[in-house]
Coordinates of C-alpha atoms and ligand atoms in Angstrom, one line a residue:
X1 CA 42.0 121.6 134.9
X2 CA 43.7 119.4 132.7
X3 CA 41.9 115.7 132.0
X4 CA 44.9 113.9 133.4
X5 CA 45.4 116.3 136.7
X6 CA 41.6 115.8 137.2
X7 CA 41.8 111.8 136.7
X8 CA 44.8 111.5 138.7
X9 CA 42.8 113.6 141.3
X10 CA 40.2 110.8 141.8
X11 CA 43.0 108.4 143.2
X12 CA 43.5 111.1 145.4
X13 CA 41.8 110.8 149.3
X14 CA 39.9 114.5 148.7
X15 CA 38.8 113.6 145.1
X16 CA 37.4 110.2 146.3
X17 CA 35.4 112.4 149.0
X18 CA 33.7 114.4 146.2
X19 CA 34.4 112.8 143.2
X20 CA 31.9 115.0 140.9
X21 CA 33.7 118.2 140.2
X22 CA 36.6 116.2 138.9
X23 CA 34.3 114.2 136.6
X24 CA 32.8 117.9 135.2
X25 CA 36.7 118.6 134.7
X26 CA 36.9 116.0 132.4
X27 CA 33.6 116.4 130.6
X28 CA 34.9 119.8 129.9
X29 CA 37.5 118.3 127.5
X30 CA 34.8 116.0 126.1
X31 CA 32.6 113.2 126.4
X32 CA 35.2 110.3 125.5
X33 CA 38.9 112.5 126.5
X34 CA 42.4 110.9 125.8
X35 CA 44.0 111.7 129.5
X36 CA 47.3 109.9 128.7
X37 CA 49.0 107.4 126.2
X38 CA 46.6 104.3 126.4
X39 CA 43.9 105.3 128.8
X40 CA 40.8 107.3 127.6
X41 CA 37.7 107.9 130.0
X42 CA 34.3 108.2 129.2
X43 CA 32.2 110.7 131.3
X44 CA 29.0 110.9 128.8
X45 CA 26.3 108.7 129.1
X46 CA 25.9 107.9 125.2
X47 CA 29.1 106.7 125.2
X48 CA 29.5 105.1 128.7
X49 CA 26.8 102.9 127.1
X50 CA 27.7 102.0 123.6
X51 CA 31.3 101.4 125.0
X52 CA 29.9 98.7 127.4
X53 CA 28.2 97.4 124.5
X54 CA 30.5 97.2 121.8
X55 CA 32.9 93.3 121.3
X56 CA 35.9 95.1 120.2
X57 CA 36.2 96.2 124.1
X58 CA 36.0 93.7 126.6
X59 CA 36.7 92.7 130.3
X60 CA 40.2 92.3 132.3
X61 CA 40.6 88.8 132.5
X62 CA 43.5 86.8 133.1
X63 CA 45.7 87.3 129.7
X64 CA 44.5 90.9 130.3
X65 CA 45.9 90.7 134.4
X66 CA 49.5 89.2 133.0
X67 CA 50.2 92.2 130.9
X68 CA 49.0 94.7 133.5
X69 CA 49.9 93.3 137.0
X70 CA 52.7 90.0 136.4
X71 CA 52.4 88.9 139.9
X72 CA 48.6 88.8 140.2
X73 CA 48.4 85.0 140.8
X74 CA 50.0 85.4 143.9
X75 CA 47.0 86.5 145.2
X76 CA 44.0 84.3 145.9
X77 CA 41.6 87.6 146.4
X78 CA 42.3 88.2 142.2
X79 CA 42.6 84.9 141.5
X80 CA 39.5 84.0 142.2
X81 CA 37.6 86.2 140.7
X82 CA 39.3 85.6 137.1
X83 CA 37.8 82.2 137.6
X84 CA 34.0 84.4 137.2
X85 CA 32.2 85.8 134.7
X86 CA 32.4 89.4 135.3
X87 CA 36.4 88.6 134.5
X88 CA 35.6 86.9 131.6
X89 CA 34.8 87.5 128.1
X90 CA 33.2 85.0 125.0
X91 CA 32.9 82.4 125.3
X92 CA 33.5 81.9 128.4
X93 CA 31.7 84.5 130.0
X94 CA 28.5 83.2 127.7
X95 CA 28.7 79.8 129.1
X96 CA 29.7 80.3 133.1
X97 CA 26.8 83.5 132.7
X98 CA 24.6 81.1 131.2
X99 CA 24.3 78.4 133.8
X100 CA 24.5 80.9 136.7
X101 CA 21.1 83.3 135.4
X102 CA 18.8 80.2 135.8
X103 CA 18.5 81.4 139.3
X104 CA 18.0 84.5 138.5
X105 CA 15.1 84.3 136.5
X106 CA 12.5 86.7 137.8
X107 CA 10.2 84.5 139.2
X108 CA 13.1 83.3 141.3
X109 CA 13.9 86.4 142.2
X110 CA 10.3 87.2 143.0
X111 CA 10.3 83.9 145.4
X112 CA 12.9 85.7 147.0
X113 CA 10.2 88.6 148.7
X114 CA 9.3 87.2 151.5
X115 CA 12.9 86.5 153.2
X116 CA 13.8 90.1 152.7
X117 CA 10.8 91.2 154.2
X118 CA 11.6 89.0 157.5
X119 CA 14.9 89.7 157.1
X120 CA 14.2 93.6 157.0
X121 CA 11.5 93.2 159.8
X122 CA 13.9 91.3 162.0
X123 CA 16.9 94.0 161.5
X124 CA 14.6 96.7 162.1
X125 CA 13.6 95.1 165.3
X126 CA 17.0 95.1 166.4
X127 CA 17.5 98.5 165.4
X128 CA 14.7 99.2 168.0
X129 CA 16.3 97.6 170.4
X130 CA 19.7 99.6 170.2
X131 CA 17.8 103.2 169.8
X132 CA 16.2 102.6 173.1
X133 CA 16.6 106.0 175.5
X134 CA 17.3 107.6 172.4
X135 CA 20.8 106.0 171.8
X136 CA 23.1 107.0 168.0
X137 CA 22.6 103.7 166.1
X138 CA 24.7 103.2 162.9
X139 CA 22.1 102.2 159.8
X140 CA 25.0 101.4 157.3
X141 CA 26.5 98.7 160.1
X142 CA 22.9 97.2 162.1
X143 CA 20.9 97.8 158.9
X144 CA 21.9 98.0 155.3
X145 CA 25.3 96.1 155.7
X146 CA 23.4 93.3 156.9
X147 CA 20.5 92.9 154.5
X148 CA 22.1 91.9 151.3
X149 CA 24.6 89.7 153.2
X150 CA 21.8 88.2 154.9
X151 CA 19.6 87.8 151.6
X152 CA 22.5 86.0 149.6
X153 CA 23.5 83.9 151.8
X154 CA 19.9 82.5 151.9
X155 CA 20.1 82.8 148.0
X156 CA 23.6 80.7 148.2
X157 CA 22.1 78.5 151.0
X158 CA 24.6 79.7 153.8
X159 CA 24.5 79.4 157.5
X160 CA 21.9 81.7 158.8
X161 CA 24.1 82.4 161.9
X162 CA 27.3 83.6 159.8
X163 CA 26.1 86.4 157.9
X164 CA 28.7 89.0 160.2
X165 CA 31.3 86.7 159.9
X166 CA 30.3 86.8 155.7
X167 CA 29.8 90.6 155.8
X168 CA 33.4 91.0 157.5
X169 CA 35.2 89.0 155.3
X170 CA 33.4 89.8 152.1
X171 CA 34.1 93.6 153.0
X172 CA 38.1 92.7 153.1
X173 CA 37.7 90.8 149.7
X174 CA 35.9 93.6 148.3
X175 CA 39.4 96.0 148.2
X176 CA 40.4 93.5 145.8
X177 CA 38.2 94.5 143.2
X178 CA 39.5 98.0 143.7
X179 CA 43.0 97.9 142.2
X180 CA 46.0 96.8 143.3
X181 CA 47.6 100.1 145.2
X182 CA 47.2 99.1 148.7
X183 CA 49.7 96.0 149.1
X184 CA 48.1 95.2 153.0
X185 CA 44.7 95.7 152.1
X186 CA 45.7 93.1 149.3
X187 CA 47.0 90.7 152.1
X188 CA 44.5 91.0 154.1
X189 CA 42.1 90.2 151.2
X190 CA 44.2 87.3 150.3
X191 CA 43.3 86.0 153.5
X192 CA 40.3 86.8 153.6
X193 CA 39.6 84.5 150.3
X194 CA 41.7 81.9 151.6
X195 CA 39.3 81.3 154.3
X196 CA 36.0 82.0 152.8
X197 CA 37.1 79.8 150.1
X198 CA 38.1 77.1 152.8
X199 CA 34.3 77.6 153.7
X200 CA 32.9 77.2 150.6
X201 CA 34.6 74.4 149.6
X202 CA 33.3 72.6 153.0
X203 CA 29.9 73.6 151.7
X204 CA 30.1 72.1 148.6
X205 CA 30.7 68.7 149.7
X206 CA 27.8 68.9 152.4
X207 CA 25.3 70.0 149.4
X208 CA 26.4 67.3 147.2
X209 CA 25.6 65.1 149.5
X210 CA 22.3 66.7 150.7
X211 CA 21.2 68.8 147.7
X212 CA 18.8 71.8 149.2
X213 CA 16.8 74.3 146.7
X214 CA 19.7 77.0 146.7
X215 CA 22.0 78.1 144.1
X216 CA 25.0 76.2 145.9
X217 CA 23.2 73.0 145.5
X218 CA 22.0 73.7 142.0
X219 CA 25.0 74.8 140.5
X220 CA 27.0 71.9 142.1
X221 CA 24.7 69.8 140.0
X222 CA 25.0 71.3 137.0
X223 CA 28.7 70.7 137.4
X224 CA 29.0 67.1 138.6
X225 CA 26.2 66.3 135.7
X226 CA 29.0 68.4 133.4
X227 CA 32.1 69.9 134.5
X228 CA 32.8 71.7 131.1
X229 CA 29.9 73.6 131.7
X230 CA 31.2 74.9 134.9
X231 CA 34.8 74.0 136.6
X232 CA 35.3 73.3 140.1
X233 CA 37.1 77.0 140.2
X234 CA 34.4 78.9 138.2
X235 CA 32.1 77.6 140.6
X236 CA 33.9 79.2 143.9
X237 CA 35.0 82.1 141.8
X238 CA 30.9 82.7 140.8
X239 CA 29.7 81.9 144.6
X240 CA 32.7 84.5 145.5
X241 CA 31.3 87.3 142.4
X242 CA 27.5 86.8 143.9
X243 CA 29.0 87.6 147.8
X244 CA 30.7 89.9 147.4
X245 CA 29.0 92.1 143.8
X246 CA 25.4 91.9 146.0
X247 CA 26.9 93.4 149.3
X248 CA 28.2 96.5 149.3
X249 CA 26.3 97.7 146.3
X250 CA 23.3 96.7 147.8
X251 CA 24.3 98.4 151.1
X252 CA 25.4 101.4 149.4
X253 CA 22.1 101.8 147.3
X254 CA 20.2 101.4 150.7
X255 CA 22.2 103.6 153.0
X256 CA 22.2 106.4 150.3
X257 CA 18.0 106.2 149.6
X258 CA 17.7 106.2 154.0
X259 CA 20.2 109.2 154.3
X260 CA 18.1 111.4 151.5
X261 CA 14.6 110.6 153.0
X262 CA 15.9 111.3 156.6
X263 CA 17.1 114.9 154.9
X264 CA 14.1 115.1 153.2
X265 CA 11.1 114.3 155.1
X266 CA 9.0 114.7 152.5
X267 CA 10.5 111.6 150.5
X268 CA 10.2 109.7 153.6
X269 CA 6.3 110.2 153.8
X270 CA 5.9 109.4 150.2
X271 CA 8.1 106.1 150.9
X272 CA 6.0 105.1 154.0
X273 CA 3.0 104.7 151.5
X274 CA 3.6 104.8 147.3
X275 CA 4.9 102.4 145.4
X276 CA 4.9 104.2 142.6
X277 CA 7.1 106.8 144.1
X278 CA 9.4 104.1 145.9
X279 CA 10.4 102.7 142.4
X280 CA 11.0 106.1 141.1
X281 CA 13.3 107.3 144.1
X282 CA 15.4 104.0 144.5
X283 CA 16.3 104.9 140.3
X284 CA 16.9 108.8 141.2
X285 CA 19.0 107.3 144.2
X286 CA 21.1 105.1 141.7
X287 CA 21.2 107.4 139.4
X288 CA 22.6 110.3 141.7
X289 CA 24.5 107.9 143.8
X290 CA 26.0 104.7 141.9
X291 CA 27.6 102.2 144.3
X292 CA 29.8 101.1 141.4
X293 CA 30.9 104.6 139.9
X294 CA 33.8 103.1 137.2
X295 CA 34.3 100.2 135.9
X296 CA 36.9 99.5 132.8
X297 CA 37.0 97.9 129.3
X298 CA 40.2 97.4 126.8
X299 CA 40.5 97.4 123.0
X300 CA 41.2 94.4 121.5
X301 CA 41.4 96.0 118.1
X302 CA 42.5 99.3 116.9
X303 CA 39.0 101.8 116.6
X304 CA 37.2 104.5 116.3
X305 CA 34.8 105.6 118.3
X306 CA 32.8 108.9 118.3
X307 CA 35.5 110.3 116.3
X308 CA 38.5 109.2 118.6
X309 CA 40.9 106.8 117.5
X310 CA 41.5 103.8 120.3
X311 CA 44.5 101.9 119.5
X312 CA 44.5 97.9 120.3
X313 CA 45.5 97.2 123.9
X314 CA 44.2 100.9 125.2
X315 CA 41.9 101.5 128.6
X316 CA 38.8 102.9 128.5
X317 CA 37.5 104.0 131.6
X318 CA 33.8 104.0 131.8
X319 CA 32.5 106.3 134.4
X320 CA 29.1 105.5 135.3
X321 CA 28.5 108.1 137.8
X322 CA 29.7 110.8 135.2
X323 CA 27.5 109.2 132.5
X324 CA 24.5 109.5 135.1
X325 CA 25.2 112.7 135.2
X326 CA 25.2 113.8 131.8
X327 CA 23.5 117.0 130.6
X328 CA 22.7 115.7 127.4
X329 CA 20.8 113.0 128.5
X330 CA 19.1 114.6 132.0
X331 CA 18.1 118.3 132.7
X332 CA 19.4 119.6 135.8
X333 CA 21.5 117.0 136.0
X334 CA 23.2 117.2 139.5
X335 CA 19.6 117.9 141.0
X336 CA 17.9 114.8 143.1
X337 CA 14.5 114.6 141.2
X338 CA 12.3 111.4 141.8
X339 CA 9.8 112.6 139.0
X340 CA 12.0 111.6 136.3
X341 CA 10.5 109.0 134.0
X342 CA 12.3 106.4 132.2
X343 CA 15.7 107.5 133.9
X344 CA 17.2 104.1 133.1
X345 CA 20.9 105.3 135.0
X346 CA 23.9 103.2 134.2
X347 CA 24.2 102.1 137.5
X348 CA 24.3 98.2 136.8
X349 CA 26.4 98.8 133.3
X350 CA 25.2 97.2 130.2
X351 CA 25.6 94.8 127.5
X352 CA 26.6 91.1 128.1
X353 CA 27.8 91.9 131.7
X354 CA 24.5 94.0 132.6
X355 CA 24.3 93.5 136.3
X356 CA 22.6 90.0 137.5
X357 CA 21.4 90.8 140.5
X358 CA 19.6 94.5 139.3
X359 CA 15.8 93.2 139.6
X360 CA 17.0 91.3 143.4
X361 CA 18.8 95.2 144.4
X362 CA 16.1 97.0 143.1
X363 CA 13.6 94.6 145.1
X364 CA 15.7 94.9 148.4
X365 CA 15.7 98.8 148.2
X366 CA 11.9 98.9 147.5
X367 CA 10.8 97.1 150.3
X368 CA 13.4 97.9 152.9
X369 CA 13.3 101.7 152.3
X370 CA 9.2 101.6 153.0
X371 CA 9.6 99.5 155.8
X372 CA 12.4 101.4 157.5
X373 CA 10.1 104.7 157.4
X374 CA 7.0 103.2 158.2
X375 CA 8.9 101.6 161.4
X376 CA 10.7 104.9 162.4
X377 CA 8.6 108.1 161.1
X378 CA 10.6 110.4 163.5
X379 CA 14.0 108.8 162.4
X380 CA 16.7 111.9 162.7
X381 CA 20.2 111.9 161.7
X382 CA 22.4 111.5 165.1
X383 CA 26.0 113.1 163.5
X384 CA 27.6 113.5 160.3
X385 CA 27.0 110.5 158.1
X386 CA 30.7 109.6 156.1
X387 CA 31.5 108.3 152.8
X388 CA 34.1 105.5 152.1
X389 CA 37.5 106.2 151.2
X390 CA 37.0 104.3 147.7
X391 CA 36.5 105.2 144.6
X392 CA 35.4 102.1 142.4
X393 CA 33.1 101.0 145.3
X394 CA 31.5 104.4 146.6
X395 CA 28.9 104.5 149.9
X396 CA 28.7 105.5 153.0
X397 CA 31.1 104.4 155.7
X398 CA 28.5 105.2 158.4
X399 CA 25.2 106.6 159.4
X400 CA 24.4 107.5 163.2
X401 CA 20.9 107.7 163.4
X402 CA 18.0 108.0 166.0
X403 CA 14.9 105.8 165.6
X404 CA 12.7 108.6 167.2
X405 CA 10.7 105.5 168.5
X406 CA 11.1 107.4 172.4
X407 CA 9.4 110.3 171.3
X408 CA 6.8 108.6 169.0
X409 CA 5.9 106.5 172.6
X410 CA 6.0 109.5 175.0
X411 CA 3.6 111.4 172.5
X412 CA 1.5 108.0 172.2
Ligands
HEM1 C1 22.7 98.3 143.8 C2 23.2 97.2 143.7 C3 24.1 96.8 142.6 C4 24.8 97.5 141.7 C5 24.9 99.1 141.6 C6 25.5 96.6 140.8 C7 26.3 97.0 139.7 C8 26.9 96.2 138.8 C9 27.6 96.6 137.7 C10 27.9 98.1 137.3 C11 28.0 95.5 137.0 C12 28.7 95.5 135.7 C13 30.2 95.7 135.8 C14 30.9 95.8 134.5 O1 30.3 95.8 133.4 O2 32.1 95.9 134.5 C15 27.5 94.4 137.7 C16 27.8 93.1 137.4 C17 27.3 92.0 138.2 N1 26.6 92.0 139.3 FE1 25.8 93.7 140.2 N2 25.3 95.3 141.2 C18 24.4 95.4 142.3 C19 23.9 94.3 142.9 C20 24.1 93.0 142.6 C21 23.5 91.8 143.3 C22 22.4 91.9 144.4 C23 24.0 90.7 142.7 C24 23.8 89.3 143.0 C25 23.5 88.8 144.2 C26 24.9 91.2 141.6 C27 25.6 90.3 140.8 C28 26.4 90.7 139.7 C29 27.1 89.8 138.8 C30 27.1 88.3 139.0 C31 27.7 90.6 137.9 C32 28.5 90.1 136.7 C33 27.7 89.9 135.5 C34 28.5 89.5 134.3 O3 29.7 89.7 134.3 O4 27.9 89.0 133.3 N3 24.9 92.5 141.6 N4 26.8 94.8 138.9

């Protein structure tokens, strides 16, 4: 298959289903392959990760968003997000990045332990509850959905009682980072914004008055005490990044490391009792299965790069899950193998936007993935678990699932 045919296939609903055979298509040609004038994609992992790294290619941010979509200010879901720093590049993605990681150091992250674990405990009890007699409950939507939502917003310092009313609109907000094809998906994202945003902003002005130890209340501090370090709109547009770049992922990285234990049995076991083994798997699970699979860098200069010449203003695509999948970098690379050491996927990119939150995913997997099989050793899959119908974003839609709890009581 030709490289372009195979990357136009990935927009495609079938090649979003199963996007791996059309990243092998591609690798065919190469591991950095010219598909048309002024886009190249990177499949290989060596150069998925020196791209990420390299100053000459940077982010989409707004100057970027003017030569590529004109009207893009029109919506609030895009606009928003060109206030944060995953839209920006130095030095302003330095300084907003800057003031944001001083609560994510790792002790801060550690102090974050013991609300996942009541968070996890409390989910799983309601998952009880709705597998009674036996009954088809859906993991993605009681369980994994709700555990990163529920985690930020007491990160952010959100109302304990909203996190469905988060989850529902930060999943509408999310299509936004997903290109600009579907115009009412857009809309409804656009709305969406408009009233989380209405939300935030209400919060805001209650933690300026009352300052609690959140993020919320520290970073509206930091920009009272200095508004150059962080504007009014880089504030909303970072809360908005944190919502919505810890939710899904998170989800997706949970709901994918359930669905290959409850298929593997053996994996679960291990799960219920070594840690060892649980840090190992959740990497195998990110590596195998990347919540983000692409994300997308453009040349500011012209260059050359593992002998290809990149012209100033071209696209390169950076495909993660292809990288993660490279048979260069791991034997057998399509095969689901927890004994790999030192994996170190690309799963939360690299270089100056490196994912934030990778030490508070990694810590949400590893304890609710444990807890989940300890709770429900005869857990079964109830029906055909689905995928999304995305490509940047990738997880599943839904898993129907049995606790086995019934039969665990009638053998008791
Ligand atoms: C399994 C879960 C996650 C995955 C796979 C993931 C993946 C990624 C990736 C690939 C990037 C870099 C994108 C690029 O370079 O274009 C990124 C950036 C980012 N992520 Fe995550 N993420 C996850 C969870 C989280 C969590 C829990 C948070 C915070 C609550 C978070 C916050 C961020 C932020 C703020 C950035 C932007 C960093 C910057 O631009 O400097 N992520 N993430």
């Amino acid at each position: 298959m030709e490289p372009l045919a195979a990357f136009r296939a990935l927009g495609t609903e079938e090649g979003r289903q199963d996007p791996y055979p059309l990243y092998e298509a591609i690798r065919a040609h190469g591991d950095l392959v010219p598909v048309k004038p002024g886009t190249f994609v990177a499949v290989g992992y060596r150069e998925c990760a020196r791209i990420l790294r390299d100053p000459r290619l940077q982010v989409q941010d707004g100057t970027a968003f003017d030569r590529i979509y004109p009207d893009w200010r029109a919506h609030s879901s895009v606009r928003a997000f060109t206030d944060s720093m995953l839209y920006s590049n130095p030095p302003v993605h330095g300084r907003q990045r800057g003031t944001v990681n001083t609560e994510f150091t790792p002790q801060q992250v550690a102090r974050l332990r013991p609300v996942i674990v009541e968070t996890v405990a409390g989910l799983l009890d309601r998952v009880d509850d709705l597998g009674a007699g036996g009954s088809a409950v859906d993991l993605m939507d009681e369980f994994a959905t709700r555990l990163p939502i529920a985690v930020v917003s007491a990160m952010l310092g959100f109302d304990e009682d909203r996190v469905t009313w988060f989850r529902d609109l930060a999943t509408a907000i999310a299509v936004a980072t997903d290109g600009f094809g579907d115009a009412d998906a857009l809309a409804t994202a656009d709305a969406a914004m408009d009233e989380l945003a209405e939300h935030f902003e209400g919060l805001i002005a209650r933690k300026r008055g009352c300052p609690a130890g959140d993020i919320v209340s520290s970073l509206v501090g930091l920009h009272d005490a200095d508004s150059a370090r962080l504007s009014h709109q880089e504030l909303i547009g970072n809360m908005m990044l944190l919502l919505t770049a810890g939710f899904e992922t998170t989800a997706f990285l949970t709901g994918d490391g359930a669905l290959m234990a409850i298929a593997n049995p053996g994996y679960a076991a291990r799960l219920r009792t070594d840690d060892a083994f649980t840090e190992r798997y959740v990497e195998e699970v990110l590596r195998v299965e990347p919540p983000v699979h692409v994300t997308s860098r453009w040349a500011t200069e012209d260059l050359v790069m593992f002998g290809t010449r990149i012209p100033a203003g071209a696209r390169v695509v950076v495909v993660l899950a292809a990288g993660n999948r490279d048979p260069r970098r791991y034997p057998d690379p399509g095969r689901f193998d927890p004994s790999r050491v030192r994996s170190q996927p690309l799963s939360f990119g690299g270089g100056i936007h490196f994912c934030l939150g990778a030490a508070l995913a990694r810590l949400e997997a590893r304890i609710a993935l444990p807890m989940l099989f300890r709770r429900f050793p005869g857990i079964a899959l109830a029906g055909t678990a689905t995928y999304r119908d995305r490509w940047v974003i990738r997880g599943l839609r839904t898993l129907p699932v049995t606790t086995g709890a019934e039969a665990a009581a009638i053998a008791s």
